[in-house]
PDB file of C-alpha atoms in Angstrom:
ATOM      1  CA  PRO Q   1     111.068  81.294 104.753  1.00 86.00           C
ATOM      2  CA  GLU Q   2     110.435  80.168 101.372  1.00 92.00           C
ATOM      3  CA  ASP Q   3     108.169  82.708 100.302  1.00 93.00           C
ATOM      4  CA  LEU Q   4     111.004  85.281 101.921  1.00 94.00           C
ATOM      5  CA  ALA Q   5     113.764  83.968 100.202  1.00 96.00           C
ATOM      6  CA  ALA Q   6     111.468  84.106  96.731  1.00 96.00           C
ATOM      7  CA  LEU Q   7     111.066  88.192  97.681  1.00 96.00           C
ATOM      8  CA  LEU Q   8     114.658  88.479  98.390  1.00 96.00           C
ATOM      9  CA  GLY Q   9     115.246  86.686  94.956  1.00 96.00           C
ATOM     10  CA  LEU Q  10     112.786  89.234  93.474  1.00 95.00           C
ATOM     11  CA  LEU Q  11     114.685  92.049  95.084  1.00 94.00           C
ATOM     12  CA  ALA Q  12     118.187  90.740  94.253  1.00 94.00           C
ATOM     13  CA  ALA Q  13     117.288  90.206  90.491  1.00 92.00           C
ATOM     14  CA  GLY Q  14     116.040  93.860  90.272  1.00 89.00           C
ATOM     15  CA  THR Q  15     112.083  93.041  89.558  1.00 92.00           C
ATOM     16  CA  VAL Q  16     111.423  95.055  92.573  1.00 92.00           C
ATOM     17  CA  ASN Q  17     113.064  97.756  94.512  1.00 86.00           C
ATOM     18  CA  ALA Q  18     113.549  97.879  98.249  1.00 87.00           C
ATOM     19  CA  ALA Q  19     110.291  99.868  98.871  1.00 85.00           C
ATOM     20  CA  SER Q  20     108.270  97.901  96.732  1.00 89.00           C
ATOM     21  CA  ALA Q  21     109.888  94.883  98.765  1.00 93.00           C
ATOM     22  CA  GLN Q  22     108.751  96.424 101.866  1.00 94.00           C
ATOM     23  CA  LYS Q  23     105.088  96.484 100.764  1.00 93.00           C
ATOM     24  CA  ALA Q  24     104.990  93.129  99.261  1.00 95.00           C
ATOM     25  CA  LEU Q  25     106.488  91.503 102.520  1.00 96.00           C
ATOM     26  CA  ALA Q  26     103.573  93.503 104.367  1.00 96.00           C
ATOM     27  CA  GLU Q  27     100.824  92.064 102.068  1.00 96.00           C
ATOM     28  CA  MET Q  28     102.561  88.494 101.858  1.00 96.00           C
ATOM     29  CA  TYR Q  29     102.465  88.450 105.644  1.00 95.00           C
ATOM     30  CA  ARG Q  30      98.684  89.908 105.840  1.00 96.00           C
ATOM     31  CA  THR Q  31      97.404  87.567 103.088  1.00 95.00           C
ATOM     32  CA  GLY Q  32      99.404  84.466 103.091  1.00 94.00           C
ATOM     33  CA  ARG Q  33     100.174  85.061  99.247  1.00 96.00           C
ATOM     34  CA  GLN Q  34     103.287  84.127  97.491  1.00 95.00           C
ATOM     35  CA  ALA Q  35     106.151  86.988  96.405  1.00 96.00           C
ATOM     36  CA  ALA Q  36     105.306  86.897  92.964  1.00 95.00           C
ATOM     37  CA  GLU Q  37     101.586  86.845  93.035  1.00 96.00           C
ATOM     38  CA  VAL Q  38     101.643  89.833  95.131  1.00 96.00           C
ATOM     39  CA  VAL Q  39     104.161  91.857  93.390  1.00 95.00           C
ATOM     40  CA  GLU Q  40     101.861  91.178  90.130  1.00 94.00           C
ATOM     41  CA  ALA Q  41      98.723  91.624  91.967  1.00 95.00           C
ATOM     42  CA  LEU Q  42      99.728  95.201  93.522  1.00 93.00           C
ATOM     43  CA  GLY Q  43     101.807  96.138  90.427  1.00 91.00           C
ATOM     44  CA  LEU Q  44     104.956  96.596  92.373  1.00 93.00           C
ATOM     45  CA  ALA Q  45     107.300  95.394  89.744  1.00 93.00           C
ATOM     46  CA  GLN Q  46     110.299  97.677  88.975  1.00 92.00           C
ATOM     47  CA  ILE Q  47     110.187  99.214  85.664  1.00 93.00           C
ATOM     48  CA  SER Q  48     113.286  99.180  83.857  1.00 90.00           C
ATOM     49  CA  GLU Q  49     112.472  99.524  80.227  1.00 93.00           C
ATOM     50  CA  GLU Q  50     114.742 102.302  78.913  1.00 94.00           C
ATOM     51  CA  ALA Q  51     112.195 103.648  76.120  1.00 96.00           C
ATOM     52  CA  THR Q  52     109.767 104.075  79.058  1.00 96.00           C
ATOM     53  CA  VAL Q  53     111.972 105.599  81.711  1.00 97.00           C
ATOM     54  CA  ALA Q  54     113.523 107.905  78.436  1.00 97.00           C
ATOM     55  CA  GLY Q  55     109.880 109.223  77.969  1.00 97.00           C
ATOM     56  CA  TRP Q  56     109.574 110.017  81.830  1.00 97.00           C
ATOM     57  CA  VAL Q  57     112.735 111.745  81.744  1.00 97.00           C
ATOM     58  CA  ARG Q  58     111.691 113.674  78.473  1.00 96.00           C
ATOM     59  CA  GLU Q  59     108.698 114.637  80.022  1.00 97.00           C
ATOM     60  CA  VAL Q  60     109.836 115.967  83.374  1.00 97.00           C
ATOM     61  CA  LEU Q  61     112.765 117.766  81.883  1.00 97.00           C
ATOM     62  CA  ALA Q  62     110.103 119.629  79.414  1.00 96.00           C
ATOM     63  CA  GLU Q  63     107.876 120.456  82.436  1.00 97.00           C
ATOM     64  CA  ASN Q  64     110.848 121.667  84.406  1.00 96.00           C
ATOM     65  CA  ALA Q  65     112.759 124.058  81.932  1.00 95.00           C
ATOM     66  CA  GLU Q  66     114.046 126.344  84.611  1.00 96.00           C
ATOM     67  CA  ALA Q  67     115.322 123.749  86.752  1.00 96.00           C
ATOM     68  CA  VAL Q  68     117.314 122.586  83.281  1.00 95.00           C
ATOM     69  CA  ALA Q  69     118.544 125.916  83.091  1.00 95.00           C
ATOM     70  CA  GLU Q  70     119.724 126.045  86.546  1.00 95.00           C
ATOM     71  CA  TYR Q  71     121.604 122.475  85.613  1.00 94.00           C
ATOM     72  CA  THR Q  72     123.257 123.806  82.573  1.00 92.00           C
ATOM     73  CA  ALA Q  73     124.336 127.072  84.349  1.00 94.00           C
ATOM     74  CA  GLY Q  74     126.314 124.808  86.883  1.00 92.00           C
ATOM     75  CA  LYS Q  75     123.982 124.046  89.690  1.00 94.00           C
ATOM     76  CA  THR Q  76     124.166 120.292  89.255  1.00 91.00           C
ATOM     77  CA  ALA Q  77     122.353 119.638  92.351  1.00 94.00           C
ATOM     78  CA  ILE Q  78     119.199 120.320  90.859  1.00 95.00           C
ATOM     79  CA  ALA Q  79     119.601 116.876  89.239  1.00 94.00           C
ATOM     80  CA  ASN Q  80     118.499 115.395  92.046  1.00 96.00           C
ATOM     81  CA  TYR Q  81     115.166 117.170  91.987  1.00 97.00           C
ATOM     82  CA  LEU Q  82     114.599 116.335  88.381  1.00 97.00           C
ATOM     83  CA  PHE Q  83     115.393 112.869  89.553  1.00 97.00           C
ATOM     84  CA  GLY Q  84     113.004 112.634  92.358  1.00 96.00           C
ATOM     85  CA  GLN Q  85     110.289 114.212  89.702  1.00 97.00           C
ATOM     86  CA  VAL Q  86     110.788 111.241  87.120  1.00 97.00           C
ATOM     87  CA  MET Q  87     110.587 108.801  90.459  1.00 94.00           C
ATOM     88  CA  ARG Q  88     107.262 110.360  91.136  1.00 94.00           C
ATOM     89  CA  ARG Q  89     105.888 110.169  87.844  1.00 95.00           C
ATOM     90  CA  SER Q  90     106.624 106.642  87.564  1.00 93.00           C
ATOM     91  CA  GLY Q  91     104.750 105.943  90.920  1.00 89.00           C
ATOM     92  CA  GLY Q  92     108.112 104.895  92.446  1.00 87.00           C
ATOM     93  CA  ARG Q  93     108.586 102.121  90.264  1.00 89.00           C
ATOM     94  CA  ALA Q  94     111.334 103.281  87.714  1.00 92.00           C
ATOM     95  CA  ASP Q  95     114.570 101.574  88.207  1.00 91.00           C
ATOM     96  CA  PRO Q  96     116.811 104.381  89.789  1.00 90.00           C
ATOM     97  CA  GLY Q  97     119.916 102.985  87.853  1.00 92.00           C
ATOM     98  CA  VAL Q  98     118.039 103.506  84.450  1.00 94.00           C
ATOM     99  CA  VAL Q  99     116.450 106.872  85.503  1.00 96.00           C
ATOM    100  CA  ARG Q 100     120.144 108.183  86.296  1.00 96.00           C
ATOM    101  CA  GLU Q 101     121.678 107.049  83.268  1.00 96.00           C
ATOM    102  CA  GLN Q 102     118.842 108.317  80.904  1.00 96.00           C
ATOM    103  CA  MET Q 103     118.955 111.654  83.209  1.00 96.00           C
ATOM    104  CA  ARG Q 104     122.759 112.015  82.318  1.00 94.00           C
ATOM    105  CA  ARG Q 105     122.101 111.358  78.717  1.00 94.00           C
ATOM    106  CA  ARG Q 106     119.360 113.690  78.137  1.00 94.00           C
ATOM    107  CA  LEU Q 107     121.108 116.494  80.506  1.00 93.00           C
ATOM    108  CA  GLN Q 108     124.416 116.321  78.604  1.00 90.00           C
ATOM    109  CA  GLU Q 109     122.391 116.885  75.493  1.00 89.00           C
ATOM    110  CA  TYR Q 110     121.558 120.589  76.990  1.00 82.00           C
ATOM    111  CA  ASN Q 111     125.199 121.181  78.008  1.00 76.00           C
ATOM    112  CA  ASP Q 112     126.462 120.226  74.303  1.00 72.00           C
TER     113      ASP Q 112
END
């Protein structure tokens, strides 16, 4: 119970996202190791550093100029595709809230 509580604490603190918490829980069950140890060993910590996420966003937007053009032409649903590309680039470890904020900022620059 203590280890599960520790994992839930990491989830609540934003250290891991739900998908990473599931992976960590499976590994904890399999090995008996503690939550923080598993998260560290498997590299499951969520990445919230704005500069890192902003770099991924810039790269994805540069590589998907056609999708950006569609977005600026009014097809705003394409932002979900671009969001997914950033998450893929991060290996699923980027903080979704930070990704969305960085995407909003960068795409707004194209609209200005």
